Amino acid sequence: MAKIVELPRLSDTMEEGVIATWHVALGDKVKRGQLIAEIETDKATMEFESFDAGIVLRLVAAEGDALPIGAAIAVLGKPGEDIDAALAAHGGAGGGGADATPPAPVAEAEPTAVATPPPASAAAAPSPSTGPQVAGRVPDRIAASPLARRLARERGIDLTTVSGTGPHGRIVKSDVDAAEASPAAAAPMVAVGTEVDERGRPFVGGPDQPQRLSQMRKTIARRMAKANAEIPHFYLTTIVDMDAAVTLREQLKAALPTKVSYNDMVLMAAARALVTHPEVNAYWDGQTIVQRGSVHVGMAVAVDEGLIVPVVRHTDQRTLQQIAVLTRDLGTRGRDKKLTPTEMSGSTFTVSNLGMFGIDEFSAVINPGEGAILAVGAIADTVVARGGEFAVAKRMKMTLACDHRVMDGAVGAKFLATMRGLLEQPLAMLA
C-alpha cells in the first residue's frame, strides 16, 4: 500500500509548519534519508529527510501551505497503487496541495475559456482588473512560483507590478526580493479624507496592510502573551562599572584568535552567578519550583522573522574563549536558519542584549520554562564622582526580570550583586 509522508515535529514548540521548498517532484524516486523538503517551523527552516522509499505518487501539500503536525504532505509508493485509499486511511488529503505539478505558466497567462457576459447590474461594478489592487493580493492568473506567491503575500507586494525572470517569464523568489528592494514596491499614496495642510494640499497616506505571520512570529506572539499573562514579573536594575572589563577585552583582542565580546563576558558572569545562586536557575512547573541540574544559558538573537534563542550548553564549565567561539557559530548559523532544534531548546536562563543598538535600559519577558531573564543595555560614558573629583567612566545597566513564584526580590538582588562583582573584576572569572 502507498505510504503517507506526514509533516514531522521538528522543534519542541512546533505546532504547525509551512512547506518552504520541495526538493522532489511528481514521479521522482526517493530513497530513505533523502532530502525531500525544507519546512519552516516556529524557530527555523529545517531540512526534512524521508523515512521511507518509493516513487512520489502525489505532492499533497504545495509550497507555502501551512499544515498541522501529522498532516499528509506527500504519498510515496509504487506506480498504480491506490493513492486515495491511502489518504482516506490516513484521515484525509491534508492541506490543499496539488495532485500533480503546477500548471504551465502559459496556461496561467492565456486562459482559453470564454466567460458568460454578466448581468447588467453586475456589469456596472468595476472589474477586479480595473479596480484598485489590494496590496499583497496575488491574482491566480499571474505566472509565479508558489514560494514567490507566499512571499508576495507576506511582504504586501502586488505581483502584477513584478517582472518575472524565470522560465517563460515566471516570477520566482529573486524577483520578489528585487521588487521589495525597489521603491516601486511601496504602496501607492492616496489622499486621506478632506484634511489639508496650511497650503491647502491634501494629506496623503497608504492603505493598511495586514501582514501574514511566519511560523516564528506566530509562536513568539502566542508564547510571550501567555508568559506575560501567567508569570508574575518583577524587575531589578543595577549599574555595572565596566572599566576593567573594557580594559581586559582590549588585552584579549591581541592575545586570543577569536574576538571576545562584552556579551560573552556577560554570559560567563551569568553562568558563574547561577552556580552561586542555584535558586535563580529554576522555574515554576505549575505546582512547585524545579531547580535545574545544569546551567544552559540562552542568548537572544534577532533574525528577520523575530527572535531565536540559541543555547550555550553547560556555560558554567566553559572558558571565555570557548564561549566566544560557540556564540559566533550559533549566532551566524541562527541568522542563516541552520540551527538544529536541540541548539535552540533547553535553556535554563536567558540573556537579551540590546546594547549594540544603543539601548541604555529595557525590560525583557521571561521565557516559559525559566525563572528569570537578564536584559543588558549599552556600555556608555558616564560622569562619576571619584575622590572628590568628577571623572568619565564606562557604565552598563542590567535589568533582571524575575518570576515571583520562583524567587523573591532579595534572591534576585543577590544574583545581580554577584554578576556585578564578576564583571567589575573580570579576571576573577578567568581564574
XYZ file of C-alpha atoms in Angstrom:
431
model
C 0.000 0.000 0.000
C 1.159 3.553 -0.693
C 2.897 5.304 2.209
C 1.827 8.668 3.560
C 4.567 11.185 4.318
C 3.478 13.221 7.350
C 4.587 16.654 8.476
C 7.046 15.897 11.300
C 7.605 17.717 14.583
C 10.942 19.481 14.062
C 11.085 21.545 17.258
C 9.789 21.160 20.775
C 7.356 24.076 20.429
C 6.261 23.412 16.848
C 2.506 23.060 16.301
C 2.350 23.574 12.545
C 4.781 24.010 9.670
C 4.985 25.563 6.220
C 6.338 23.745 3.176
C 9.048 26.205 2.159
C 10.599 24.227 -0.715
C 10.052 20.831 -2.293
C 13.228 19.037 -3.388
C 11.315 16.296 -5.215
C 8.669 16.301 -7.917
C 5.888 14.005 -9.050
C 7.370 10.723 -10.325
C 10.774 11.095 -8.633
C 12.311 8.079 -6.956
C 13.029 8.689 -3.283
C 15.459 6.798 -1.024
C 15.378 6.578 2.762
C 17.275 9.504 4.268
C 16.988 11.596 1.094
C 16.273 15.314 1.479
C 12.771 15.850 0.106
C 11.666 19.222 1.506
C 12.539 22.268 3.569
C 9.981 23.057 6.252
C 9.571 26.405 8.001
C 8.963 25.878 11.716
C 8.454 28.325 14.544
C 12.234 28.587 15.006
C 13.951 27.999 11.662
C 13.678 26.444 8.228
C 14.626 22.796 8.654
C 15.598 20.132 6.134
C 13.287 17.100 6.098
C 14.664 13.709 5.064
C 12.313 10.914 4.064
C 11.798 7.981 6.419
C 10.533 5.821 3.541
C 11.476 4.896 -0.012
C 9.345 4.854 -3.145
C 8.079 6.855 -6.104
C 6.461 10.235 -5.466
C 2.845 9.491 -6.368
C 1.404 12.773 -5.139
C 2.532 16.019 -3.507
C -0.420 16.662 -1.232
C 0.875 19.993 0.062
C 2.115 22.822 -2.119
C 4.920 25.246 -1.303
C 3.575 27.881 1.069
C 0.936 25.633 2.652
C 0.710 25.792 6.466
C -0.215 22.428 7.984
C -0.533 20.916 11.465
C 1.904 18.275 12.685
C 0.972 14.851 11.334
C -0.826 16.168 8.246
C -0.225 14.319 4.981
C 2.180 16.227 2.736
C 3.081 13.580 0.126
C 2.406 9.991 -0.937
C 5.159 7.506 -1.791
C 4.709 4.058 -3.281
C 4.726 2.061 -6.486
C 3.090 3.156 -9.742
C -0.553 2.087 -9.859
C -1.114 1.972 -6.110
C -4.360 3.453 -4.775
C -3.428 6.931 -3.574
C -6.931 7.940 -2.498
C -7.339 4.815 -0.380
C -4.071 5.539 1.404
C -5.117 9.136 2.086
C -8.569 8.031 3.254
C -6.986 5.560 5.666
C -4.747 8.336 6.948
C -7.716 10.613 7.529
C -7.875 12.971 4.581
C -5.990 14.612 1.769
C -4.155 17.086 4.007
C -3.528 20.713 3.382
C -4.775 21.524 -0.062
C -1.864 20.667 -2.279
C -1.997 19.536 -5.897
C -2.279 16.092 -7.441
C 0.415 16.891 -9.944
C 2.933 19.531 -10.806
C 1.689 23.149 -11.090
C 0.152 24.174 -14.425
C 2.476 25.564 -17.063
C 2.927 29.326 -16.961
C 1.381 29.671 -20.425
C -1.832 28.097 -19.171
C -1.979 30.637 -16.366
C -1.306 33.615 -18.602
C -3.534 32.608 -21.530
C -6.912 31.281 -20.307
C -8.959 29.891 -23.179
C -12.393 29.753 -21.575
C -14.813 32.498 -22.616
C -16.778 33.979 -19.742
C -20.557 34.408 -19.988
C -21.490 38.091 -20.168
C -22.509 39.293 -16.691
C -25.947 40.716 -15.924
C -26.371 44.426 -16.419
C -26.368 45.100 -12.664
C -23.083 43.293 -12.239
C -21.523 44.890 -15.302
C -21.897 48.305 -13.732
C -19.484 47.398 -10.943
C -15.764 47.911 -11.565
C -13.973 44.733 -12.603
C -11.159 43.318 -10.477
C -8.668 44.101 -13.221
C -9.604 47.785 -13.379
C -10.438 48.456 -9.734
C -7.871 49.264 -7.086
C -5.438 46.468 -6.293
C -5.184 45.269 -2.698
C -1.514 45.263 -1.677
C -0.210 41.746 -1.331
C -3.076 40.102 -3.244
C -1.786 37.589 -5.778
C -4.151 37.008 -8.729
C -4.229 33.359 -9.820
C -3.561 34.230 -13.459
C -0.102 35.609 -12.640
C 2.636 33.129 -13.582
C 4.560 32.770 -10.324
C 6.073 30.003 -8.251
C 4.232 29.025 -5.043
C 7.106 30.362 -2.939
C 7.041 33.696 -4.784
C 3.283 33.938 -4.197
C 3.679 33.290 -0.476
C 6.486 35.843 -0.117
C 4.457 38.429 -2.034
C 1.511 37.938 0.334
C 3.728 38.209 3.411
C 5.524 41.331 2.162
C 2.483 43.106 0.709
C 3.805 43.143 -2.872
C 1.421 43.264 -5.842
C 2.697 40.636 -8.302
C 1.125 42.490 -11.218
C 3.933 45.045 -10.787
C 6.726 42.435 -10.723
C 8.641 41.295 -13.807
C 9.429 37.582 -13.900
C 12.871 36.258 -14.829
C 12.018 32.548 -14.572
C 11.116 30.178 -17.432
C 8.507 31.711 -19.742
C 8.565 34.902 -17.658
C 7.504 33.152 -14.451
C 8.003 35.170 -11.250
C 10.408 33.498 -8.830
C 11.706 34.288 -5.339
C 14.561 36.506 -6.552
C 12.065 38.672 -8.468
C 10.030 39.245 -5.295
C 13.216 40.079 -3.376
C 14.200 42.595 -6.050
C 10.726 44.134 -6.060
C 10.800 44.547 -2.286
C 14.110 46.393 -2.512
C 12.748 48.705 -5.216
C 10.950 51.938 -4.273
C 8.244 50.929 -6.743
C 7.156 48.168 -4.348
C 5.808 50.713 -1.887
C 2.025 51.007 -1.660
C 0.659 53.982 -3.625
C -0.063 57.087 -1.568
C -3.616 58.404 -1.785
C -5.449 61.432 -0.418
C -6.829 60.854 3.085
C -10.257 62.349 3.724
C -10.616 66.109 3.336
C -7.806 67.198 5.663
C -5.367 69.684 4.147
C -2.191 71.404 5.297
C -1.689 75.158 5.690
C -1.108 75.459 1.918
C -4.342 73.701 1.056
C -2.661 70.494 -0.061
C -4.438 67.244 0.973
C -2.628 64.901 3.325
C -1.800 61.557 1.760
C -1.367 58.058 3.175
C -1.260 54.440 2.172
C -3.703 51.618 2.846
C -3.383 49.402 5.895
C -1.574 46.187 5.003
C -2.267 43.150 7.223
C 0.898 41.059 7.346
C 0.931 37.302 7.032
C 2.781 35.933 10.037
C 5.656 33.495 9.796
C 5.579 30.394 11.987
C 8.212 32.000 14.203
C 6.208 35.204 14.647
C 3.051 33.226 15.490
C 4.896 31.276 18.171
C 6.509 34.401 19.632
C 3.112 36.108 19.828
C 1.477 33.106 21.487
C 4.260 32.297 23.971
C 5.003 35.885 25.001
C 1.317 36.694 25.520
C 0.988 33.566 27.656
C 4.180 34.361 29.594
C 3.211 37.970 30.261
C -0.283 36.946 31.377
C 0.674 33.981 33.572
C 4.127 34.826 35.006
C 4.143 37.451 37.796
C 7.152 39.525 36.734
C 9.140 41.891 38.901
C 12.242 43.797 37.797
C 15.575 44.695 39.379
C 18.115 47.054 37.780
C 21.759 47.567 38.655
C 24.600 49.663 37.195
C 27.927 47.947 36.492
C 31.338 49.624 36.381
C 32.734 48.230 33.119
C 36.123 49.982 33.120
C 38.045 46.804 33.988
C 36.028 44.734 31.512
C 36.753 47.209 28.707
C 40.484 47.104 29.507
C 40.529 43.306 29.668
C 38.718 42.981 26.356
C 41.294 45.167 24.636
C 44.040 42.927 26.003
C 42.233 39.764 24.935
C 41.894 41.078 21.373
C 45.644 40.783 20.937
C 46.008 37.550 22.905
C 43.184 35.335 21.556
C 42.426 34.181 17.993
C 38.674 34.719 18.446
C 37.390 38.158 19.389
C 35.687 38.141 22.765
C 32.605 40.348 23.014
C 31.150 42.035 26.057
C 28.144 39.755 25.674
C 30.453 36.746 26.031
C 31.638 38.190 29.347
C 28.043 38.706 30.443
C 27.153 35.114 29.545
C 30.106 33.815 31.535
C 29.301 36.015 34.523
C 25.651 34.917 34.416
C 26.674 31.245 34.356
C 29.025 31.681 37.323
C 26.350 33.593 39.241
C 23.785 30.862 38.551
C 26.127 28.325 40.131
C 26.441 30.570 43.205
C 22.668 31.192 43.300
C 21.008 27.970 42.034
C 17.600 29.234 43.181
C 17.676 31.584 40.141
C 18.442 28.639 37.842
C 14.915 27.321 38.389
C 11.348 27.540 37.087
C 7.740 27.043 38.170
C 6.184 23.866 36.715
C 2.624 24.681 37.726
C 2.722 23.239 41.224
C 6.263 23.552 42.536
C 9.690 25.086 41.940
C 12.043 22.940 39.862
C 15.736 23.679 40.336
C 17.809 22.889 37.251
C 20.691 20.424 37.452
C 22.718 22.094 34.665
C 23.451 25.650 33.582
C 22.451 26.264 29.951
C 22.412 29.986 29.131
C 20.411 31.116 26.100
C 21.336 34.232 24.135
C 18.605 36.116 22.324
C 19.470 36.668 18.641
C 17.424 38.908 16.338
C 16.543 37.490 12.905
C 14.317 38.790 10.121
C 11.233 36.899 11.335
C 11.654 37.692 15.013
C 13.822 36.293 17.770
C 15.578 32.995 18.401
C 17.451 31.823 21.497
C 20.474 29.616 20.707
C 21.739 27.855 23.817
C 25.302 27.729 25.137
C 25.064 24.414 26.949
C 26.984 23.867 30.187
C 28.024 27.501 30.098
C 29.472 27.385 33.605
C 32.029 24.760 32.567
C 33.385 26.643 29.544
C 36.249 29.103 29.247
C 35.681 32.604 27.927
C 37.404 31.646 24.663
C 35.162 28.601 24.255
C 32.075 30.711 24.875
C 33.245 33.264 22.295
C 33.797 30.601 19.631
C 30.421 28.985 20.315
C 28.417 32.213 20.352
C 29.884 33.278 16.980
C 28.958 29.949 15.459
C 25.466 29.830 16.960
C 24.723 33.434 16.024
C 25.854 33.029 12.413
C 24.006 29.771 11.841
C 20.958 31.126 13.637
C 20.657 34.063 11.233
C 21.122 31.627 8.327
C 18.417 29.323 9.781
C 20.886 26.460 10.074
C 20.490 25.613 13.764
C 19.105 22.287 14.928
C 16.141 22.121 17.352
C 18.493 20.900 20.101
C 20.621 24.030 19.733
C 17.549 26.234 20.290
C 15.961 24.471 23.254
C 16.738 23.585 26.846
C 17.961 26.956 28.129
C 17.677 27.445 31.903
C 18.329 31.216 31.856
C 18.409 33.788 29.040
C 20.453 36.915 28.332
C 18.980 39.522 25.972
C 21.446 42.248 24.951
C 20.366 45.364 23.059
C 23.458 47.368 23.866
C 24.703 47.152 20.290
C 21.585 49.114 19.254
C 22.345 51.953 21.671
C 19.617 50.968 24.153
C 20.581 52.043 27.675
C 17.998 50.066 29.617
C 14.992 47.803 28.977
C 12.942 45.007 30.500
C 12.506 41.563 28.937
C 9.739 38.955 29.150
C 10.634 35.670 30.842
C 10.662 32.640 28.562
C 8.288 29.880 29.695
C 10.312 27.160 31.389
C 12.703 29.636 33.021
C 12.573 31.689 36.190
C 14.409 34.824 35.076
C 15.840 36.705 32.106
C 18.576 39.352 32.038
C 18.241 42.474 29.869
C 21.587 44.151 29.102
C 21.995 47.710 27.874
C 24.797 49.630 26.203
C 28.139 50.500 27.774
C 28.110 54.292 27.979
C 30.473 57.031 29.090
C 29.110 58.402 32.355
C 30.290 61.218 34.609
C 31.008 59.828 38.090
C 32.490 61.175 41.338
C 35.910 59.782 42.297
C 37.931 61.025 45.253
C 36.086 64.301 45.390
C 36.525 64.918 41.642
C 34.476 64.176 38.553
C 35.638 61.620 36.001
C 34.292 59.798 32.956
C 33.725 56.067 33.430
C 32.239 53.159 31.471
C 28.881 52.110 32.910
C 26.327 49.482 31.860
C 22.784 48.846 33.136
C 21.400 45.340 33.635
C 17.752 44.576 34.428
C 16.763 41.176 35.801
C 13.156 40.088 35.249
C 12.168 37.503 37.870
C 9.242 35.120 38.274
C 7.851 35.971 41.721
C 6.571 32.407 42.117
C 10.159 31.158 41.915
C 12.110 33.808 43.817
C 11.749 36.968 45.868
C 13.470 40.311 45.475
C 16.350 39.527 47.801
C 17.301 36.433 45.777
C 17.345 38.390 42.524
C 19.280 41.232 44.157
C 21.971 38.871 45.428
C 22.272 37.295 41.992
C 22.759 40.706 40.368
C 25.301 41.689 43.013
C 27.352 38.562 42.213
C 27.166 39.289 38.492
C 28.163 42.906 39.051
C 31.163 41.820 41.103
C 32.333 39.388 38.434
C 32.062 41.960 35.641
C 33.778 44.660 37.690
C 36.638 42.273 38.477
C 36.600 40.129 35.307
C 39.966 38.477 35.967
C 38.218 36.505 38.706
C 36.163 34.756 36.008
C 39.313 33.637 34.184
C 40.891 32.018 37.237
